[in-house]
Short mmCIF file of C-alpha atoms and ligand atoms in Angstrom, two decimals:
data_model
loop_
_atom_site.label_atom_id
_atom_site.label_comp_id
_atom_site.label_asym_id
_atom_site.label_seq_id
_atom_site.Cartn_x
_atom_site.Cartn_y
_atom_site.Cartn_z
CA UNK A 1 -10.91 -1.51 -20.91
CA UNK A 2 -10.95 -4.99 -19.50
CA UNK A 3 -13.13 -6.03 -17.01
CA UNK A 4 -13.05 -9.20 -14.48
CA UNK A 5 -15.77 -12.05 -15.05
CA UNK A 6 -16.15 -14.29 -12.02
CA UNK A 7 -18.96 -17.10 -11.03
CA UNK A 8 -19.35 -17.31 -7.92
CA UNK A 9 -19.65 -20.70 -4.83
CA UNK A 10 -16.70 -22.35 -5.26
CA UNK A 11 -14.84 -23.06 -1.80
CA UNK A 12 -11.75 -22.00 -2.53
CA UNK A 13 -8.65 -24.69 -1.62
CA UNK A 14 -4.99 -24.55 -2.48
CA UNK A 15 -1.48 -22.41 -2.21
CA UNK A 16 -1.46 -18.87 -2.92
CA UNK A 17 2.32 -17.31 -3.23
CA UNK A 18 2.33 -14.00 -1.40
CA UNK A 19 4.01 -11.52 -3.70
CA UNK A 20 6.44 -8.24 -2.23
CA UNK A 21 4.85 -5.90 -1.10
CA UNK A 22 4.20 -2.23 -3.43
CA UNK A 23 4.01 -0.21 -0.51
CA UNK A 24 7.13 -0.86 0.04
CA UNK A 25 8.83 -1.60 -3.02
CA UNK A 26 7.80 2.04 -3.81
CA UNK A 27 9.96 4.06 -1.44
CA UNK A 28 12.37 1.05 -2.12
CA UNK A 29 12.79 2.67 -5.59
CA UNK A 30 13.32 6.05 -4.65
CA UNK A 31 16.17 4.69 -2.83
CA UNK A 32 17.74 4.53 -6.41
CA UNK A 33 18.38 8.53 -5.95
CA UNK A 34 20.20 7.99 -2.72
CA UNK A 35 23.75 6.65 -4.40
CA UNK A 36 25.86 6.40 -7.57
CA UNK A 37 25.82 2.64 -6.84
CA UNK A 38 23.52 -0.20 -7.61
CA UNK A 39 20.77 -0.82 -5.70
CA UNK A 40 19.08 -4.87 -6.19
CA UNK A 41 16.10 -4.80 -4.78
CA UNK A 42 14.55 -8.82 -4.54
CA UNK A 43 11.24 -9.93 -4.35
CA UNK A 44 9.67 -7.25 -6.60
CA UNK A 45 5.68 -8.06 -7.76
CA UNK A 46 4.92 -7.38 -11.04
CA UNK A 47 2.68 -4.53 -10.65
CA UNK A 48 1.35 -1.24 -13.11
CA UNK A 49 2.31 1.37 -10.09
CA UNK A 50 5.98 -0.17 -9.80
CA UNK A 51 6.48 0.26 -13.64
CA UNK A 52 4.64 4.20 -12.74
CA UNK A 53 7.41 4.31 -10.49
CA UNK A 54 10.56 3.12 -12.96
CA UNK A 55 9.16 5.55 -15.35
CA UNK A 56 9.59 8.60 -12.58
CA UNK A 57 12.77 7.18 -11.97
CA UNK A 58 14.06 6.93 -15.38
CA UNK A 59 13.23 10.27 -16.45
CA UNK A 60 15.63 11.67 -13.28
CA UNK A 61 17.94 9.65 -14.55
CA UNK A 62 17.66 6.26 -12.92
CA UNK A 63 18.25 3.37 -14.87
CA UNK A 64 15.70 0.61 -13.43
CA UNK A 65 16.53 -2.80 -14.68
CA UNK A 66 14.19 -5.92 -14.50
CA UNK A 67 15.33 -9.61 -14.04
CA UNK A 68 12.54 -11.50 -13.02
CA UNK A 69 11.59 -10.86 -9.66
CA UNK A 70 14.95 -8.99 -9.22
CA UNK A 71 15.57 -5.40 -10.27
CA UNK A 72 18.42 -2.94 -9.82
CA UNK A 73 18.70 0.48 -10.12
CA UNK A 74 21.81 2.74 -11.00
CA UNK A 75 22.92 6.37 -12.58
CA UNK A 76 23.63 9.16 -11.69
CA UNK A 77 20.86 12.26 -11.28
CA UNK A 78 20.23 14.01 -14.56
CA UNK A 79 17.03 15.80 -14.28
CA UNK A 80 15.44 16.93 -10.87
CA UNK A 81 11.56 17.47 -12.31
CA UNK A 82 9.08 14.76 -11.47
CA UNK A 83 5.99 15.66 -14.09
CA UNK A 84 2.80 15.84 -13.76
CA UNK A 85 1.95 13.71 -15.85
CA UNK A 86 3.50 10.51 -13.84
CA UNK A 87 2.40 12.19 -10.47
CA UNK A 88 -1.46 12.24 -11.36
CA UNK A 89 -1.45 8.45 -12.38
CA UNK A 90 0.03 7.65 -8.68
CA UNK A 91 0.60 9.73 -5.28
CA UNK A 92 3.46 7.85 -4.38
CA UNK A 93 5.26 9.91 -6.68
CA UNK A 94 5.98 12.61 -3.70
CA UNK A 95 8.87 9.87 -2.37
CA UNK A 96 10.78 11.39 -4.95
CA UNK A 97 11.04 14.69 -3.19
CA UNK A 98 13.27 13.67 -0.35
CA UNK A 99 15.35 11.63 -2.28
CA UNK A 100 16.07 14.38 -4.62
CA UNK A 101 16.67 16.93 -2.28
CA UNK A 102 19.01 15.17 -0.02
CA UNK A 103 21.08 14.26 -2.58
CA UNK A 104 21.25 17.22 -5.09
CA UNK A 105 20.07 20.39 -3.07
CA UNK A 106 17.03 21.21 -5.77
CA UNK A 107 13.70 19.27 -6.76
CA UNK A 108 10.51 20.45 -8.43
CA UNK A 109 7.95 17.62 -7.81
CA UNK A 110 4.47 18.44 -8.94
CA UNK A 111 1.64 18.27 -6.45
CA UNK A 112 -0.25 14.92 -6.49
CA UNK A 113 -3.47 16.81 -6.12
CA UNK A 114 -6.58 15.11 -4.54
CA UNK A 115 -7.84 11.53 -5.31
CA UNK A 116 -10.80 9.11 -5.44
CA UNK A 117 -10.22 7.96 -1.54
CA UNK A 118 -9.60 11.47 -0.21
CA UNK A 119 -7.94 14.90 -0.47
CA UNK A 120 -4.51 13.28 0.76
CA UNK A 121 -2.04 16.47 0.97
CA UNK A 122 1.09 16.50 1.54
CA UNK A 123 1.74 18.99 3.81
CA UNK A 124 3.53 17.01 6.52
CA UNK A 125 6.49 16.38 3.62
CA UNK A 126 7.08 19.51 3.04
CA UNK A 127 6.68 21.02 6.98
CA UNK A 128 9.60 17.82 7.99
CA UNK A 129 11.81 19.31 4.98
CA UNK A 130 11.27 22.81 6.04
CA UNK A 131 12.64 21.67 9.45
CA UNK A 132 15.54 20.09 7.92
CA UNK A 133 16.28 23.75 6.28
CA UNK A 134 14.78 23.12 2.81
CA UNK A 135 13.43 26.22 0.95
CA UNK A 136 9.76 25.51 -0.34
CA UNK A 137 7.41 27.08 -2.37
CA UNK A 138 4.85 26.29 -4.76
CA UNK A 139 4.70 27.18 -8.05
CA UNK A 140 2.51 26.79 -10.65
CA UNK A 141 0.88 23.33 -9.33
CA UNK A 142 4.85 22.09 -8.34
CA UNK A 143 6.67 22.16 -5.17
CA UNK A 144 9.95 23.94 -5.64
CA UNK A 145 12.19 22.58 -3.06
CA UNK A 146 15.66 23.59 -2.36
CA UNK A 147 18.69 23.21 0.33
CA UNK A 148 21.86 24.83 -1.32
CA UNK A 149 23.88 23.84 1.63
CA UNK A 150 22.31 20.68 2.48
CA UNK A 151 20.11 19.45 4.55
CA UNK A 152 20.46 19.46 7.81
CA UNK A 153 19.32 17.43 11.15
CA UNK A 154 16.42 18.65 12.89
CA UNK A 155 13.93 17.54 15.93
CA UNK A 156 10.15 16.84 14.00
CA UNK A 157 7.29 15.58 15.76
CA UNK A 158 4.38 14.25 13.54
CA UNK A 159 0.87 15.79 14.59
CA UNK A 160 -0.42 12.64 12.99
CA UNK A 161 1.11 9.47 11.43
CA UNK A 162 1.97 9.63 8.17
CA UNK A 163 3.68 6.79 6.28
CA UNK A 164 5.18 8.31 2.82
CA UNK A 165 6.04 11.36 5.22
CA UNK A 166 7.67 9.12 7.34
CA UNK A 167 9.22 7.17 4.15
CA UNK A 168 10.40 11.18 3.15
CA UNK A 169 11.93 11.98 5.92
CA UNK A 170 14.15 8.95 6.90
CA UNK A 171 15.08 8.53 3.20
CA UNK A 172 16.53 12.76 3.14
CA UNK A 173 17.78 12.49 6.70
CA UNK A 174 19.93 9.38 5.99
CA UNK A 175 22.13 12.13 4.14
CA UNK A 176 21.83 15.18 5.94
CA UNK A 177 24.20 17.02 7.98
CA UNK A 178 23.87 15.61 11.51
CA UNK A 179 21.07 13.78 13.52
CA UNK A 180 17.37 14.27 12.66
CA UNK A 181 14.84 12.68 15.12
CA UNK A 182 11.52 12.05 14.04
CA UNK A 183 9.04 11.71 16.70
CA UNK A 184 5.55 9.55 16.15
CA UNK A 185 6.45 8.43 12.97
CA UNK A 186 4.97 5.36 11.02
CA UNK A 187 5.89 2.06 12.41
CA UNK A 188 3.79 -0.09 9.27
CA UNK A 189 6.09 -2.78 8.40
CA UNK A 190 7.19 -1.16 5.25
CA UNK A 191 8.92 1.87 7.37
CA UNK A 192 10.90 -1.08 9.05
CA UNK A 193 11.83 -2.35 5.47
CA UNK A 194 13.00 0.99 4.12
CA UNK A 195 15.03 1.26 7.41
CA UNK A 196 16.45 -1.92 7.09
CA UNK A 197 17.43 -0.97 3.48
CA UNK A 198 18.57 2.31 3.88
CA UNK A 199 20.98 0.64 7.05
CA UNK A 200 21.99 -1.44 3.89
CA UNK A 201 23.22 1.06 2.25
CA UNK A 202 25.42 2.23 4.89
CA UNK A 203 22.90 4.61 6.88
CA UNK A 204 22.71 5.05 10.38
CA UNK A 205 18.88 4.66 11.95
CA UNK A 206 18.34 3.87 15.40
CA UNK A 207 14.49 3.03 16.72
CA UNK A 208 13.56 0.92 13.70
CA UNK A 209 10.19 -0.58 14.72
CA UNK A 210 9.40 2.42 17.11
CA UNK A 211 7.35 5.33 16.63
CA UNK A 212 10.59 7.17 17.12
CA UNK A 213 13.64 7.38 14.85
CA UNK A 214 17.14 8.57 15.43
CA UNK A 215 19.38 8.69 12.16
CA UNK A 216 22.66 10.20 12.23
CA UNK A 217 22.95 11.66 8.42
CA UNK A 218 26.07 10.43 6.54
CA UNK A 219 28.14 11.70 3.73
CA UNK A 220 27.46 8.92 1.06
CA UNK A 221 25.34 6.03 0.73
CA UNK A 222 26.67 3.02 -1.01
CA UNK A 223 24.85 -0.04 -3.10
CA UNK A 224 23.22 -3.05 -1.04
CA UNK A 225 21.06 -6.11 -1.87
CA UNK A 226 17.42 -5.93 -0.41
CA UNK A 227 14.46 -8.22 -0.68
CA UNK A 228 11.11 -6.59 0.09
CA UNK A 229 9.17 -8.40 2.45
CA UNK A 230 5.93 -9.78 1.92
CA UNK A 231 3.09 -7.86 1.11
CA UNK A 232 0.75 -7.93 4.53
CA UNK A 233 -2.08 -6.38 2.57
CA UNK A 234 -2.10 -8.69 -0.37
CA UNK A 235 -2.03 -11.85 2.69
CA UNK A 236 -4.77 -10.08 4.17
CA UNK A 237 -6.85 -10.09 1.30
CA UNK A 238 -6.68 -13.32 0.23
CA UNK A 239 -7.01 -14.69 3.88
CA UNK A 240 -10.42 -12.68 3.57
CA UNK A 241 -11.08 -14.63 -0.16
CA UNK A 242 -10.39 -18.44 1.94
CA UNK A 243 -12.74 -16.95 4.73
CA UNK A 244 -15.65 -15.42 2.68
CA UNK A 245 -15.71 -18.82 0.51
CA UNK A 246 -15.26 -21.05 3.03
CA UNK A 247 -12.35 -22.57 1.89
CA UNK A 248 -8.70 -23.61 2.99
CA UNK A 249 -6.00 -21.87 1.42
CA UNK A 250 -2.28 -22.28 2.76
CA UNK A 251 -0.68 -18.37 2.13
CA UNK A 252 3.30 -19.28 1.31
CA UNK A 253 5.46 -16.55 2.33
CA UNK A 254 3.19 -14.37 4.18
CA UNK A 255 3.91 -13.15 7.56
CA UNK A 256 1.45 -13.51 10.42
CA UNK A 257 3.12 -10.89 12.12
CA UNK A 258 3.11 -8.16 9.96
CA UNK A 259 -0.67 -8.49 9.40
CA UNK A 260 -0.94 -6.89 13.50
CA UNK A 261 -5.37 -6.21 14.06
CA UNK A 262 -6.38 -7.87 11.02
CA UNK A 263 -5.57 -11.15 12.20
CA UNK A 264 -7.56 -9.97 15.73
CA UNK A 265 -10.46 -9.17 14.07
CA UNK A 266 -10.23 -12.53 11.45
CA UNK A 267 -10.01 -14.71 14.28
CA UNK A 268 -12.73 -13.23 16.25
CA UNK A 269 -14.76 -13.41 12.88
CA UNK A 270 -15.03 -17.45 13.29
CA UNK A 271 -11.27 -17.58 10.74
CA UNK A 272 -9.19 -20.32 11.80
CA UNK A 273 -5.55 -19.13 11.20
CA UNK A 274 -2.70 -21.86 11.45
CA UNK A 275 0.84 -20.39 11.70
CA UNK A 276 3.50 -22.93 9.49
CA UNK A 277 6.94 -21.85 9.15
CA UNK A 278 6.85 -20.59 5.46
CA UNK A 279 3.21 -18.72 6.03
CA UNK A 280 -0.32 -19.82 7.58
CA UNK A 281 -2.94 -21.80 6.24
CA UNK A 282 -6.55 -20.26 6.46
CA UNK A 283 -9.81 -21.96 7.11
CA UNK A 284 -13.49 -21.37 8.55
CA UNK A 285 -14.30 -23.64 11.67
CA UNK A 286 -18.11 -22.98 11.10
CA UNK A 287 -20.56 -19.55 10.26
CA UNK A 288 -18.72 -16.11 10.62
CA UNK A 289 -19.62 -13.36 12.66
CA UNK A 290 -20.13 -10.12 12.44
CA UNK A 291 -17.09 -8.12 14.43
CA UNK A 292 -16.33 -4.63 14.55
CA UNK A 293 -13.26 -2.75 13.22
CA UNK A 294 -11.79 0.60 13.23
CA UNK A 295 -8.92 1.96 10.66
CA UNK A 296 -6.22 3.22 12.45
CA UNK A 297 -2.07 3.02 11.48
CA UNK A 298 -0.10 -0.05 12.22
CA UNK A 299 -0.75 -2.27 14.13
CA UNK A 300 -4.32 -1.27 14.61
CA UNK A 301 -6.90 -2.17 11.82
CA UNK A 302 -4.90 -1.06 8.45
CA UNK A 303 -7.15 0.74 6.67
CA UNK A 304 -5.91 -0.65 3.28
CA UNK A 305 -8.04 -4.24 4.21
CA UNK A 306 -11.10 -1.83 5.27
CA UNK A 307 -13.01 -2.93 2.01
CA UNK A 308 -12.02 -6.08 1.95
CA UNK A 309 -13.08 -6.61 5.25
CA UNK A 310 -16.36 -5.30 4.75
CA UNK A 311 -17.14 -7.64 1.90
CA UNK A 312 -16.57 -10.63 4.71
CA UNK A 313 -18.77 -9.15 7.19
CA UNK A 314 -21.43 -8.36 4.29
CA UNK A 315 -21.91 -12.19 4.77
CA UNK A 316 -21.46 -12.65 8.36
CA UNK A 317 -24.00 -13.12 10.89
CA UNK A 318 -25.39 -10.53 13.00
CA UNK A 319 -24.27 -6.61 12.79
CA UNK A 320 -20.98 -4.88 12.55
CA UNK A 321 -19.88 -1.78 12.21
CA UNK A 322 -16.73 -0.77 10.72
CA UNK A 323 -15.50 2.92 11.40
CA UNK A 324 -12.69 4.28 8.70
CA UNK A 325 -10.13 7.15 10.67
CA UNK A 326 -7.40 7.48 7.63
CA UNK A 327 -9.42 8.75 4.30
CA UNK A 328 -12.88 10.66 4.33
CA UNK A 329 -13.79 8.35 1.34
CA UNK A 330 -13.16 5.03 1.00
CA UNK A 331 -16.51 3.70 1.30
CA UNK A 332 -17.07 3.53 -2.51
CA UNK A 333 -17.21 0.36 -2.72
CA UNK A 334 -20.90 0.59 -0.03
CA UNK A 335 -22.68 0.92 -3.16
CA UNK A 336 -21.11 -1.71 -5.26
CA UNK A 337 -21.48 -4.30 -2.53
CA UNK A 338 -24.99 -3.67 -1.99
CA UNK A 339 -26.24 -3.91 -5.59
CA UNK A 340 -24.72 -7.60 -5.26
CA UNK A 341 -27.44 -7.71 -1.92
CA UNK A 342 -25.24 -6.45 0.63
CA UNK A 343 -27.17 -4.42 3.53
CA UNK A 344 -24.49 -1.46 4.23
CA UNK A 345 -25.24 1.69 5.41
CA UNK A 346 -23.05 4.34 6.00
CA UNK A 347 -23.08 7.19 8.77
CA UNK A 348 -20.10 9.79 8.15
CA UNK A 349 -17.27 7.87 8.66
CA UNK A 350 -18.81 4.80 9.75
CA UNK A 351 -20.37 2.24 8.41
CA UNK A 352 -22.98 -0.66 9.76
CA UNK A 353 -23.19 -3.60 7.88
CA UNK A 354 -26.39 -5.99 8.31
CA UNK A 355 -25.18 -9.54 7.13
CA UNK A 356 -27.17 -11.21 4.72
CA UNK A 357 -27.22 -15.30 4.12
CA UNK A 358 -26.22 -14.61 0.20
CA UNK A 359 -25.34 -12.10 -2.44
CA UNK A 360 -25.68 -12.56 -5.79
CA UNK A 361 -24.16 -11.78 -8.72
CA UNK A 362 -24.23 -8.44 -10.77
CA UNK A 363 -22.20 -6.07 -12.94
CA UNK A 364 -20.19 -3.20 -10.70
CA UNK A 365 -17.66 -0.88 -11.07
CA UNK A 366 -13.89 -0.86 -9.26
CA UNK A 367 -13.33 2.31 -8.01
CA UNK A 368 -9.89 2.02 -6.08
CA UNK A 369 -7.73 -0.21 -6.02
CA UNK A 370 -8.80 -2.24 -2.94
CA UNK A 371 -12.41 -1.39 -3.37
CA UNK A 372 -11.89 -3.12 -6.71
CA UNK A 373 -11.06 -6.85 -4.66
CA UNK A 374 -13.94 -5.97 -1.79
CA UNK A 375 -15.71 -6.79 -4.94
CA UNK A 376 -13.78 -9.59 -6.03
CA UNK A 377 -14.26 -11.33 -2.93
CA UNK A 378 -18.08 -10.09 -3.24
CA UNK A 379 -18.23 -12.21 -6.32
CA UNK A 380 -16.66 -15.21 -5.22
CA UNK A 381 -19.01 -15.65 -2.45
CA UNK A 382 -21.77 -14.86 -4.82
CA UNK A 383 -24.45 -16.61 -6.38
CA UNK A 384 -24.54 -16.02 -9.89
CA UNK A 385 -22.04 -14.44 -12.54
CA UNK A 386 -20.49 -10.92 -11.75
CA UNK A 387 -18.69 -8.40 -13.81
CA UNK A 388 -16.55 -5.97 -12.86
CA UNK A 389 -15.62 -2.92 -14.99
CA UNK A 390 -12.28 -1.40 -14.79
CA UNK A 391 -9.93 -3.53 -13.10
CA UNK A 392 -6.53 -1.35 -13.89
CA UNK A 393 -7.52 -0.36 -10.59
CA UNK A 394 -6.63 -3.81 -9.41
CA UNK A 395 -3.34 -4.49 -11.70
CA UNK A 396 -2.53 -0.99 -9.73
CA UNK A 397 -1.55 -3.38 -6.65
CA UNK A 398 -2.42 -6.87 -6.76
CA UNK A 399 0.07 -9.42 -8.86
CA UNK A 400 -1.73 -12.38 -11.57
CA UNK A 401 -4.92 -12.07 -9.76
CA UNK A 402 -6.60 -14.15 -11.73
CA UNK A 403 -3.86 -16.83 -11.74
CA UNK A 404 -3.82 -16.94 -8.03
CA UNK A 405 -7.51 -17.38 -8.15
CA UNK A 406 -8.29 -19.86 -10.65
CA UNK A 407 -5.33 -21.80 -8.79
CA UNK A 408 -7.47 -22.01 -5.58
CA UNK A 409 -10.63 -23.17 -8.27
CA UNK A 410 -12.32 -19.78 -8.68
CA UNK A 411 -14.06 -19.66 -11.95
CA UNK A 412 -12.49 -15.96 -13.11
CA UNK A 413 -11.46 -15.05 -16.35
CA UNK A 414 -10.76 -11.58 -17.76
CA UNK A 415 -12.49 -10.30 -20.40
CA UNK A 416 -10.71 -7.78 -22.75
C1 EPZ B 501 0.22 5.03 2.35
O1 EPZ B 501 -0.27 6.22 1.74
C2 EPZ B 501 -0.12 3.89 1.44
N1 EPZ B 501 0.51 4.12 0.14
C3 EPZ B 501 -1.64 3.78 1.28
O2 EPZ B 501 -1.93 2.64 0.49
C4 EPZ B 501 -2.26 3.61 2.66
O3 EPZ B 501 -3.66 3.62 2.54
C5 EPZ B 501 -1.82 4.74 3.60
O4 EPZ B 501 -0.37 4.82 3.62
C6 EPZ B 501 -2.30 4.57 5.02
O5 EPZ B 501 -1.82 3.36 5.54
C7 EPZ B 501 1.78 3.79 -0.02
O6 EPZ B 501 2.46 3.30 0.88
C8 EPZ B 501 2.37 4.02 -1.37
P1 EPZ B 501 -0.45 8.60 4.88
P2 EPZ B 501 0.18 7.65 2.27
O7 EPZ B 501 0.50 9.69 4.60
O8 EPZ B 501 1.60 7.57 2.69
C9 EPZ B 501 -3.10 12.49 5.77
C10 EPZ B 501 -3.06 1.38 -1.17
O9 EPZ B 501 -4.25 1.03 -1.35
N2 EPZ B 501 -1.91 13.27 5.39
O10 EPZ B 501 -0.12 7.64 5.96
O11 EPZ B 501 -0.21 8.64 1.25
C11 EPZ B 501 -3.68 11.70 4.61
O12 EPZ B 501 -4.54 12.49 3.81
C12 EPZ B 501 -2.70 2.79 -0.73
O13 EPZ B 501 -2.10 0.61 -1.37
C13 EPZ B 501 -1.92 14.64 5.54
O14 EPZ B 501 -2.92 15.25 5.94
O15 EPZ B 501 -0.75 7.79 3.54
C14 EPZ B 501 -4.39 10.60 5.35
O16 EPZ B 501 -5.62 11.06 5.81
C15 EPZ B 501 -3.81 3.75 -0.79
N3 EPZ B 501 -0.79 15.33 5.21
C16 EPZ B 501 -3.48 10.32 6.56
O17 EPZ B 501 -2.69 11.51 6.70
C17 EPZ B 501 0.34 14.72 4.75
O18 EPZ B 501 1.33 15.41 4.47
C18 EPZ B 501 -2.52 9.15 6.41
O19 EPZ B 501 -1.89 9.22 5.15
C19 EPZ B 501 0.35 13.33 4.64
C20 EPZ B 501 -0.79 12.62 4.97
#
């Protein structure tokens, strides 16, 4: 298993090119069910859960083709089983299920089961279908889903926000029969992207933006051309990796406003941002401060940049406390960070972080996927030589890594 060797102190300068984004070239995928045509989807990172997701694809019969950063999808439906054993490697899997049953009347998607940040069930999927007259039960550790006659349009208010139910539900009401409205639904940036796509493709979604959607289900979809937009959580992080170092790094592509709260909260931290017209450069006018954040969906605090986040204030001055409201558990990385000399403590779902002048180097152990770069940026702050163990957590979601790093002058290799 290879693991991630980095030396830490280097102020990191230069460009970093902001890949697109996986959260939403995933759903952008499962758009592949929707139509007999070809879908191009541009702008696609190179990432393990993407090729997860062409492997799902491909055994349903989806041909996924890709040409550098482009790749299309085409074919027609041939088998309507995702496995297990592609839904355990990534939850994501479940945006199969509206897809499918939109299109063919029957799916059997196994159920993704429980993972390292949280229980994470899927419940609110399967409650919108049932409004939309699907048949459910489970069977066996799968979801047996069918609508013989179609699905149909239906009135479904979210208890909570939920982006891959959202994703779910706009992608199998774009072809059911009349107008589905789906009230407090996600508004992250990669809901707007999907809508934008799925408009593409000859769908009819009113609200796009807004917490509530109208779409008026059509017969067909038809091929389009999409480019995914920039991934906000990727800019995020490495705004955090120019901050923690104290460095200047100009992010190319990204979007400043797509990144909603964490830009708030990086500002208020002492981060200097500097909008440009093809991204924003980031700097540190002096010390940083400790500032306090709460997870919440977009645009509050995303809860994807909670670790990374954490590793900055580990360093800051003063106290902060950062509270997480999406996953019981995704403070693993607390431990991590504080046997590199971090001072976190945590309290249920919160935790207080005492900054501390300098951490120092150590070996530690990715756990997620963005627990894995709270530790990455850990290490490039740090004095000293860190290891960390199993970084397929980080080739999960985050594109050349170390290329991007050792661009800006971090001294990171991988080790095999
Ligand atoms: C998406 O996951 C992202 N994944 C996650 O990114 C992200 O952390 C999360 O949204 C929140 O922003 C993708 O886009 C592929 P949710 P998703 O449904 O859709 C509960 C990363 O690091 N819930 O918005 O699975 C759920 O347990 C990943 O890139 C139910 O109870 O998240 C959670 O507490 C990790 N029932 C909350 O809702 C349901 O049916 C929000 O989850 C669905 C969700």
């Amino acid at each position: 298993m290879d693991s991630i060797r980095i030396t830490g102190g280097v102020p990191l300068t230069g460009t970093i090119a902001i890949s697109g984004a996986k959260n939403a070239a995933l759903p952008l995928m499962a758009c592949g069910l929707l139509t007999d045509e070809r879908l191009t989807l541009t702008n696609v990172a190179k990432l393990a859960d993407l090729a997860t997701m062409s492997d799902l694809l491909a055994q349903h019969g989806i041909a996924v083709e890709p040409d550098g950063r482009n790749t299309s999808l085409g074919g027609r439906i041939t088998n309507t089983e995702a496995p297990y054993d592609i839904v355990r490697k990534m939850r994501a899997s479940i945006l199969v299920l509206g897809p499918l049953l939109a299109r063919v009347g029957e799916a059997r998607v196994s159920l993704p089961g429980g993972c390292a940040i949280g229980t994470r069930p899927v419940d609110l999927h399967l409650k919108g279908l049932e409004a939309m007259g699907a048949k459910i039960s489970l069977d066996g550790g799968y979801i047996d889903a069918s609508a013989p006659h179609g699905l149909k349009g239906a009135d479904f208010v979210f208890p909570f926000v939920s982006v891959g139910a959202t994703e779910n539900l706009l992608m199998a009401a774009s072809l059911a029969d009349g107008i589905t409205t789906l009230k407090n639904a996600a508004r992250e940036p990669e809901i707007t992207d999907l809508a934008t796509c799925l408009t593409a493709m000859g769908a009819k979604i009113e609200g796009i933006g807004t917490d509530t959607l109208v779409v008026e289900g059509v017969k067909s979809l038809h091929g389009a051309t999409h480019a995914i937009l920039p991934d906000r959580i990727e800019t995020g992080t490495y705004a955090c990796a120019a901050a923690i170092t104290g460095g200047d790094i100009f992010l190319e592509n990204a979007r400043a406003s797509d990144l909603g709260a964490v830009l708030t909260s990086l500002r208020e931290a002492g981060v200097v941002i500097t909008e440009a017209e093809n991204g924003f450069r980031v700097t540190r006018a002096n010390g940083l401060h400790g500032v306090d954040v709460m997870t919440e969906p977009f645009p509050g605090f995303p809860t994807d940049m909670q670790a990374q986040f954490m590793a900055l204030m580990a360093v800051a001055q003063g106290a902060s406390m950062i509270t997480e409201t999406i996953f019981e558990n995704r403070f693993m990385h607390v431990p991590e960070l504080n046997r590199m000399g971090a001072k976190v403590n945590v309290h249920g779902s919160s935790a207080i972080i005492r900054g501390v002048p300098k951490l120092s180097g150590a070996p530690v152990m990715a756990t997620d996927l963005r627990a894995s770069f709270s530790l990455v940026l850990a290490a490039l702050a740090a004095e000293g030589e860190t290891t960390i163990a199993r970084v397929y957590h980080l080739d999960r979601g985050y594109e050349s890594v170390e290329q991007k790093l050792a661009g800006c002058g971090a001294r990171i290799e991988r080790v095999h």
